[in-house]
Short mmCIF file of C-alpha atoms and ligand atoms in Angstrom, two decimals:
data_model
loop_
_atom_site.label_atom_id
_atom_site.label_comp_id
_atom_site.label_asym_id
_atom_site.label_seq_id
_atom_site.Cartn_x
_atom_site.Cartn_y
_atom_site.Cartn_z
CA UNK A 10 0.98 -14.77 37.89
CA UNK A 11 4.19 -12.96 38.02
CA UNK A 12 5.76 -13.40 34.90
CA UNK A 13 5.81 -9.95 33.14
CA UNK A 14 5.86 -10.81 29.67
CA UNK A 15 2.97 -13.51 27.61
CA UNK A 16 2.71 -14.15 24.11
CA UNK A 17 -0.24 -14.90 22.61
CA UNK A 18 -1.13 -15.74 19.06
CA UNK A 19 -2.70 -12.71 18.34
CA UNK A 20 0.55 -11.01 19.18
CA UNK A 21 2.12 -12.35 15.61
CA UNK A 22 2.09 -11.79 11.60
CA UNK A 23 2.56 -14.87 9.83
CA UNK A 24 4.38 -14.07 6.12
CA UNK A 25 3.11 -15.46 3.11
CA UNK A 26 5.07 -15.88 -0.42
CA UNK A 27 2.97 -16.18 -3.29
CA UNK A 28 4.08 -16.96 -6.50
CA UNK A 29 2.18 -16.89 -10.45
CA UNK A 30 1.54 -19.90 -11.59
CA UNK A 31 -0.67 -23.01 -10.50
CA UNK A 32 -0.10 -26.28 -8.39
CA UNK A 33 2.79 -24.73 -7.15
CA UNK A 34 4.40 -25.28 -3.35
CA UNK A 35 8.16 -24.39 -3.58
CA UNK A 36 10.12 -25.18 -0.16
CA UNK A 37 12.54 -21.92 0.33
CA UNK A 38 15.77 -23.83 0.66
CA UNK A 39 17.13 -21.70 3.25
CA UNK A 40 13.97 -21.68 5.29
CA UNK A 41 12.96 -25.17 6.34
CA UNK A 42 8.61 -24.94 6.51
CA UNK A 43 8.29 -22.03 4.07
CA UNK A 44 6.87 -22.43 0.92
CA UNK A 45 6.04 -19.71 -2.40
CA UNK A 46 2.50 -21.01 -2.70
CA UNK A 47 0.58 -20.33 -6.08
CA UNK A 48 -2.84 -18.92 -5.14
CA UNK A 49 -4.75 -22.01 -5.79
CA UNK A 50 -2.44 -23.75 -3.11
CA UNK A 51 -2.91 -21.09 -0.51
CA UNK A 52 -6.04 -23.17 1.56
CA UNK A 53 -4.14 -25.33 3.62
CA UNK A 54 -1.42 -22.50 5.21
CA UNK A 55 -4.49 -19.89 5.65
CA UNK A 56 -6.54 -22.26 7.22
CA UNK A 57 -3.72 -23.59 9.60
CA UNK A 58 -3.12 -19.68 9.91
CA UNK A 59 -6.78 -19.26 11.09
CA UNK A 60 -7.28 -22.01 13.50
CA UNK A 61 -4.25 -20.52 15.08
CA UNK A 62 -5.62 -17.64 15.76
CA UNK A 63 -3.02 -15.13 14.49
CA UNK A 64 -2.84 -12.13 14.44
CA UNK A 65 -3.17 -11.47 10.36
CA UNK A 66 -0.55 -12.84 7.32
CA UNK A 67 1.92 -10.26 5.88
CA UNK A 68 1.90 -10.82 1.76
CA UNK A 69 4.82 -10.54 -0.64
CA UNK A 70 3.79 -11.48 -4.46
CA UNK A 71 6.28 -13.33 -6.76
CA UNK A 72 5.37 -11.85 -10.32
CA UNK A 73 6.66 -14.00 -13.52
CA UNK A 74 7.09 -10.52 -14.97
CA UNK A 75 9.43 -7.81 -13.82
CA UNK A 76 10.55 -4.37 -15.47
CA UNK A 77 12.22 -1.30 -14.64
CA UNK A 78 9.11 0.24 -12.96
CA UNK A 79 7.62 -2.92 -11.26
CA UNK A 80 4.92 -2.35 -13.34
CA UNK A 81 3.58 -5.62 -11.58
CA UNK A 82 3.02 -4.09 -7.95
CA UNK A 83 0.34 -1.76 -9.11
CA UNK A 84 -1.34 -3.84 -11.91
CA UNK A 85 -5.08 -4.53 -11.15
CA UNK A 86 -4.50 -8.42 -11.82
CA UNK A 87 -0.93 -8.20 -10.33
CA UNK A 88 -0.40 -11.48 -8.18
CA UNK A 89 -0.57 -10.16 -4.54
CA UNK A 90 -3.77 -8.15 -6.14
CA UNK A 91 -5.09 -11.24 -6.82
CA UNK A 92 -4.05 -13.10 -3.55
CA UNK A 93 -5.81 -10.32 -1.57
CA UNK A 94 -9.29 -11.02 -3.51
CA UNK A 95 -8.70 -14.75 -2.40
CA UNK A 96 -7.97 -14.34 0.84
CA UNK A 97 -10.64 -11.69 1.64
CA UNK A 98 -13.54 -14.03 -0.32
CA UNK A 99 -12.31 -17.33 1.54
CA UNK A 100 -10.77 -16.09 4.50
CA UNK A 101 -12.58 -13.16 5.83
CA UNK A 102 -11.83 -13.27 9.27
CA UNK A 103 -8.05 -13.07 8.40
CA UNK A 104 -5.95 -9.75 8.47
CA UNK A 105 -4.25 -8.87 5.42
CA UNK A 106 -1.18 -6.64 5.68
CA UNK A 107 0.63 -6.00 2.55
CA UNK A 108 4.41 -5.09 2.38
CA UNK A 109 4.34 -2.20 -0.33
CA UNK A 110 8.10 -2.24 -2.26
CA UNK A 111 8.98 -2.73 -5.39
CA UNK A 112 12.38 -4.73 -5.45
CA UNK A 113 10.18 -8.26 -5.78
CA UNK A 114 9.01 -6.60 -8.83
CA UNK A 115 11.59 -4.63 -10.57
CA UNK A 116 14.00 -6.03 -13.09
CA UNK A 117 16.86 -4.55 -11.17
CA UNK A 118 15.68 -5.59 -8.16
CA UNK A 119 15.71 -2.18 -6.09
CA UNK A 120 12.96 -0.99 -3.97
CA UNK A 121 12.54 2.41 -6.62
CA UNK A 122 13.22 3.47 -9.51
CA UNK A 123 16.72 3.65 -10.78
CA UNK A 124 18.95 5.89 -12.81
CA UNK A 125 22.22 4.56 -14.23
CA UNK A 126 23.49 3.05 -10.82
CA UNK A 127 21.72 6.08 -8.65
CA UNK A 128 18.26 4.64 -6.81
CA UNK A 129 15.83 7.43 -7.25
CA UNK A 130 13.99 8.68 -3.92
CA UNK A 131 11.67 11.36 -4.81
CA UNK A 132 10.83 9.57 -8.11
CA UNK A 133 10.19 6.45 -6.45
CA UNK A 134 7.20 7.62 -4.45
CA UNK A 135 3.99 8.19 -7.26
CA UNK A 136 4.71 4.13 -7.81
CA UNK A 137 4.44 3.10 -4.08
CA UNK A 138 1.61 5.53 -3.91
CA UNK A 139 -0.05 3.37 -6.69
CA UNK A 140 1.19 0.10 -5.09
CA UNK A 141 -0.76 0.99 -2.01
CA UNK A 142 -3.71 1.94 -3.46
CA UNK A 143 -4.34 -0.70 -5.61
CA UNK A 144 -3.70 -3.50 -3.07
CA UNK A 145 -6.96 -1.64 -0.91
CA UNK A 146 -8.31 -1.44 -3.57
CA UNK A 147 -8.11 -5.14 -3.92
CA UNK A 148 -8.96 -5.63 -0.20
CA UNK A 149 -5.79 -5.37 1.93
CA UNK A 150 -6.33 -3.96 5.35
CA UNK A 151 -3.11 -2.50 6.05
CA UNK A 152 -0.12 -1.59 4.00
CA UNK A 153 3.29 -1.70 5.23
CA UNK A 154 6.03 0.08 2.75
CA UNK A 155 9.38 -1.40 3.84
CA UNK A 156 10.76 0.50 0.84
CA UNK A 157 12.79 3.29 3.03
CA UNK A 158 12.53 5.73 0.47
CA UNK A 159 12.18 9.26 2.56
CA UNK A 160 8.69 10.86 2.65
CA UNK A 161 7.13 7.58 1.55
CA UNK A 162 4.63 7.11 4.32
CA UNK A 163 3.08 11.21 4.02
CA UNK A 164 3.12 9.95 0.33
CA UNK A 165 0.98 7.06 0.76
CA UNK A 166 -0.72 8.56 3.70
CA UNK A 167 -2.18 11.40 1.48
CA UNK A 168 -2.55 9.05 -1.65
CA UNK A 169 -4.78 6.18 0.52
CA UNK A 170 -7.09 9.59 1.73
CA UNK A 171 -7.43 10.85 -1.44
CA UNK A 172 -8.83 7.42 -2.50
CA UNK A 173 -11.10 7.39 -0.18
CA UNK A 174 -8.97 4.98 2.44
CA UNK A 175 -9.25 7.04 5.26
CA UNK A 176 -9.16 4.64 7.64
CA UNK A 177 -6.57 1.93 6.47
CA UNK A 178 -3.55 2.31 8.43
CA UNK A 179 -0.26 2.08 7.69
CA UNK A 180 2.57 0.18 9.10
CA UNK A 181 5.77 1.71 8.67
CA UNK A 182 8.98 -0.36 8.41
CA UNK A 183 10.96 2.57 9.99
CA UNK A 184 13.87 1.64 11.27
CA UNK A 185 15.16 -0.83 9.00
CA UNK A 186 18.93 -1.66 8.58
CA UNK A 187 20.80 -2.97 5.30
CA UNK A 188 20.93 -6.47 7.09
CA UNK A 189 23.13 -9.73 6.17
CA UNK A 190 20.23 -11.06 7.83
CA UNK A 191 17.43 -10.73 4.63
CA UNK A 192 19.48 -13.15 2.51
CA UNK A 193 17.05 -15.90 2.64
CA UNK A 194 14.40 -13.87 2.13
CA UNK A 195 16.19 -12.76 -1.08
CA UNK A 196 15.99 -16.24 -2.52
CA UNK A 197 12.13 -16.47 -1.39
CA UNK A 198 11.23 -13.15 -2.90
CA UNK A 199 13.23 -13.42 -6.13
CA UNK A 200 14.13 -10.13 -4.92
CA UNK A 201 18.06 -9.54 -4.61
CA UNK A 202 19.49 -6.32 -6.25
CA UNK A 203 21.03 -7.06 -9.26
CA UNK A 204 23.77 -4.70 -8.84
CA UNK A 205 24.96 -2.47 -5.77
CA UNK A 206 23.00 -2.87 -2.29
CA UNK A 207 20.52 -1.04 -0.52
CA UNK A 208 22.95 1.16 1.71
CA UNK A 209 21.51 4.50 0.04
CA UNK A 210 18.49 3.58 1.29
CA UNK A 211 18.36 1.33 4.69
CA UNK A 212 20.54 2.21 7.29
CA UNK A 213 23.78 1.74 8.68
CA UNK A 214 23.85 -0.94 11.56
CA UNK A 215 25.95 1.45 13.19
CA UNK A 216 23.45 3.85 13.77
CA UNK A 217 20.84 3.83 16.91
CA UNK A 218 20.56 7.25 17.15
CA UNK A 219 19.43 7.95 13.57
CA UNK A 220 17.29 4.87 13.72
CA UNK A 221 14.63 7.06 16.06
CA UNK A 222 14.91 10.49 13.89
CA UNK A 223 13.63 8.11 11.19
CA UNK A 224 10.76 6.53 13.89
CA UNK A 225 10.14 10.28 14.84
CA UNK A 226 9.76 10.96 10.70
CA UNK A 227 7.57 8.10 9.90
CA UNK A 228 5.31 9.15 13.40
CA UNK A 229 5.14 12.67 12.01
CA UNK A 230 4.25 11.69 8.52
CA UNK A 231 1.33 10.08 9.77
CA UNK A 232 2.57 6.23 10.39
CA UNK A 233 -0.13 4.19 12.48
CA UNK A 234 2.35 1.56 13.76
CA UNK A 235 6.36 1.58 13.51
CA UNK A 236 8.58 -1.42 12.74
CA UNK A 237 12.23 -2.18 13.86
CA UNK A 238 13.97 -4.98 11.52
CA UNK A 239 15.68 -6.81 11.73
CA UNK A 240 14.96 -8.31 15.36
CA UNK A 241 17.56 -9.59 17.98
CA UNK A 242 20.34 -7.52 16.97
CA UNK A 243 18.28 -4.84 17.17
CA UNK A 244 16.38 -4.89 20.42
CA UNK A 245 18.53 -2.27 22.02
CA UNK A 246 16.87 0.33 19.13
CA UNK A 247 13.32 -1.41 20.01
CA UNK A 248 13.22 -0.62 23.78
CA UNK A 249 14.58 2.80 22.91
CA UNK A 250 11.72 3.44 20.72
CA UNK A 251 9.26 1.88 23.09
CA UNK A 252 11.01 4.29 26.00
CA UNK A 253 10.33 7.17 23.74
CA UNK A 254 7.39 6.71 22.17
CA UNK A 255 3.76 5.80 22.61
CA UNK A 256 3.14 4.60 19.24
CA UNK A 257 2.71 0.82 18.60
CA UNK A 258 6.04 -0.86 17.62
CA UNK A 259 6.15 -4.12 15.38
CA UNK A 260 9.53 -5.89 15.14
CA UNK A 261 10.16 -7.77 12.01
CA UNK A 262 11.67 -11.55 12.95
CA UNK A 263 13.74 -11.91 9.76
CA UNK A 264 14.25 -14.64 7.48
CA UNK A 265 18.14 -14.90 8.27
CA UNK A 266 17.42 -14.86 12.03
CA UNK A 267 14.69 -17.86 10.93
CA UNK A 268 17.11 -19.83 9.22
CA UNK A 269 20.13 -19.69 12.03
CA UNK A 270 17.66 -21.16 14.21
CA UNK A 271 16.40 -23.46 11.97
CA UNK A 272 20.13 -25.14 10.77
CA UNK A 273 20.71 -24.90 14.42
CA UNK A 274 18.29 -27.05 15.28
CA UNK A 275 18.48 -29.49 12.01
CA UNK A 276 21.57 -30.21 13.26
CA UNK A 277 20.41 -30.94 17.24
CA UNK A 278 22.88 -28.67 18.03
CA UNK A 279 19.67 -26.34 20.12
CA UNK A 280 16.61 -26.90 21.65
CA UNK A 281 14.23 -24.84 18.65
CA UNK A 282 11.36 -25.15 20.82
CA UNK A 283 12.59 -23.24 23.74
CA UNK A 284 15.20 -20.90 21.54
CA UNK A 285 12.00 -19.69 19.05
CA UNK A 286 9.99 -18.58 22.45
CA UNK A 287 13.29 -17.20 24.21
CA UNK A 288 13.61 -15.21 21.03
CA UNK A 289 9.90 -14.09 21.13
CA UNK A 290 9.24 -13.84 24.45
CA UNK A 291 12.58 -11.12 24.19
CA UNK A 292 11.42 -9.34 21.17
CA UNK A 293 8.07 -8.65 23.29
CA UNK A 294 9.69 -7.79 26.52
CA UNK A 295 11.97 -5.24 24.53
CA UNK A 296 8.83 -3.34 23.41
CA UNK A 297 6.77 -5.32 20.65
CA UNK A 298 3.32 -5.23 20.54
CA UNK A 299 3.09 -6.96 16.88
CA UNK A 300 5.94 -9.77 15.84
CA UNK A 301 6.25 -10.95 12.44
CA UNK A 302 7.86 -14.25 12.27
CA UNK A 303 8.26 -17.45 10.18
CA UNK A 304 7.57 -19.09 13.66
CA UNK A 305 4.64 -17.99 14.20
CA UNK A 306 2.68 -21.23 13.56
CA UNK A 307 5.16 -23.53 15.56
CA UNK A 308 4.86 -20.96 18.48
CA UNK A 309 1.15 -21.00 18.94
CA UNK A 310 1.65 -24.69 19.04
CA UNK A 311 4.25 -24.26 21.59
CA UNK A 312 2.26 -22.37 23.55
CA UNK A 313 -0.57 -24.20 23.78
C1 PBG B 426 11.39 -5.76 0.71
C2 PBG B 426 11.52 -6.55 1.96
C3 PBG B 426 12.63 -7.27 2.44
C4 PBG B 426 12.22 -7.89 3.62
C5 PBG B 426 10.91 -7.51 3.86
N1 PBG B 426 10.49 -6.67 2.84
C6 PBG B 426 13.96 -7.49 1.83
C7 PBG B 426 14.92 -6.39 1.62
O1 PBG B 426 14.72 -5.23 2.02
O2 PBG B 426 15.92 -6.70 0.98
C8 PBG B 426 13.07 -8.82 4.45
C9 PBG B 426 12.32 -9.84 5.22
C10 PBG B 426 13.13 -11.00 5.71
O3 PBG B 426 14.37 -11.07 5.58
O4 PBG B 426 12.50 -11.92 6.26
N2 PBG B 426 12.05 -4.55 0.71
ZN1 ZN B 427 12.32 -3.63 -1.36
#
């Protein structure tokens, strides 16, 4: 009766990898119980996903085809497109949240467009504009650019109205750091940069002050719901942001903070069961209201 702090199923985002292709199920080496699923393979997670009771699935498309201008995140048949239609014809109590950025789709993996070795902010924005767009067009009912590229969320904000999308929000990944900790997710999401790093565009781990003038930015430019990533290094920037603010914060349980646990517990060397709600139950009590994690299946079984 006491205890201060519940989770709850509904309280997580469960991410999804899908891949082109068919009869595919690819393990993720460095995550242990992830999989890139082809569409056609998708049934069994979504319904395990929906008997959970979860809060909604977070999408990030493979594409077999990458260029310079991702022409794959905005194409009408583009995978996650397509993933969307599934899920909202077979699943239509589930809530789809699509991450909009283009390094899963570029040739040179960065999240915008790129000139010579420069990453291009302004330019970048038209193409996550389109991104967005097309993904409610295909039936997404949130979008969540995790791009970083400044102005991005006014840019989407106005381009989602203008569509007619008045009323899909948008989840900003606002305060996220360039993070050791995506490097799995890297090798999920075909998605590393193939030269340089993202430190023009993600910020400097140093850096809790600067994290909430880009919270305060994202709130301003018309953000729904603000995201601190990664998680437990982080939670010191989360509380802040739930001390300052009264928007809804989401915390983004990354795929390197996934795996540490995970080759922890391969090894016996933990308890995962109790670590993964420690870590949870933390990431709430710091300010949460919406976790996505890899965990979020083995936790609702936990806490049943
Ligand atoms: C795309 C994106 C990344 C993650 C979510 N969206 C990778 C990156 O910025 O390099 C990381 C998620 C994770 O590590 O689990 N920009
Ligand atoms: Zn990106």
């Amino acid at each position: 009766m006491m205890q201060e702090t519940r989770l709850h199923p509904r309280d997580f985002i469960y991410p999804i990898f899908v891949i082109e292709g068919e009869k595919i199920q690819n393990p993720v080496e460095s995550m242990p119980g992830v999989f890139q699923y082809s569409i056609d393979c998708l049934e069994n997670i979504l319904e395990q996903v929906r008997q959970a009771g979860i809060g909604g699935v977070m999408l990030f498309g493979i594409p077999q085809h990458k260029d310079a201008e991702g022409s794959q995140a905005y194409a009408q048949d583009g995978i996650t497109q397509q993933a969307v239609r599934f899920i909202k014809e077979h699943y239509p109590e589930l809530y789809i949240v699509v991450d909009v950025c283009l390094c899963e789709y570029t040739s040179h993996g960065h999240c915008g467009m790129v000139c010579g070795e420069e990453i291009l902010n302004d330019e970048t924005l038209p193409y996550l504009v389109k991104m967005a767009v097309s993904l409610v067009e295909a039936g997404a009912d949130m979008v969540a650019p995790s791009d970083m590229m400044d102005g991005r969320v006014a840019a989407i904000r106005e381009g989602l109205d203008r569509a007619g999308f008045t009323q899909t929000p948008i989840m900003a990944y606002s305060a996220k750091f360039a993070s050791a900790y995506y490097g799995p997710f890297r090798d999920a999401a075909h998605s590393a940069p193939g030269f340089g790093d993202r430190k023009s565009y993600q910020m400097d781990c140093a850096n809790g002050k600067e994290a909430l003038r880009e919270i305060r930015a994202d709130i301003e430019e018309g953000a729904d719901i603000v995201m601190v990533k990664p998680a437990l290094a982080y939670l010191d920037v989360l509380k802040e942001a739930a001390l300052t603010t009264d928007m809804p914060l989401a915390v983004y349980n990354v795929s390197g903070e996934y795996a540490m646990v995970k080759a922890a517990a391969a090894n016996g060397w933990i308890d995962e069961r109790r670590i993964v709600l420690e870590n949870l139950t933390a990431m709430k009590r710091a300010g949460a209201k919406i976790i996505i994690t890899y965990h979020a299946l083995d936790a609702v079984k936990w806490l049943a």
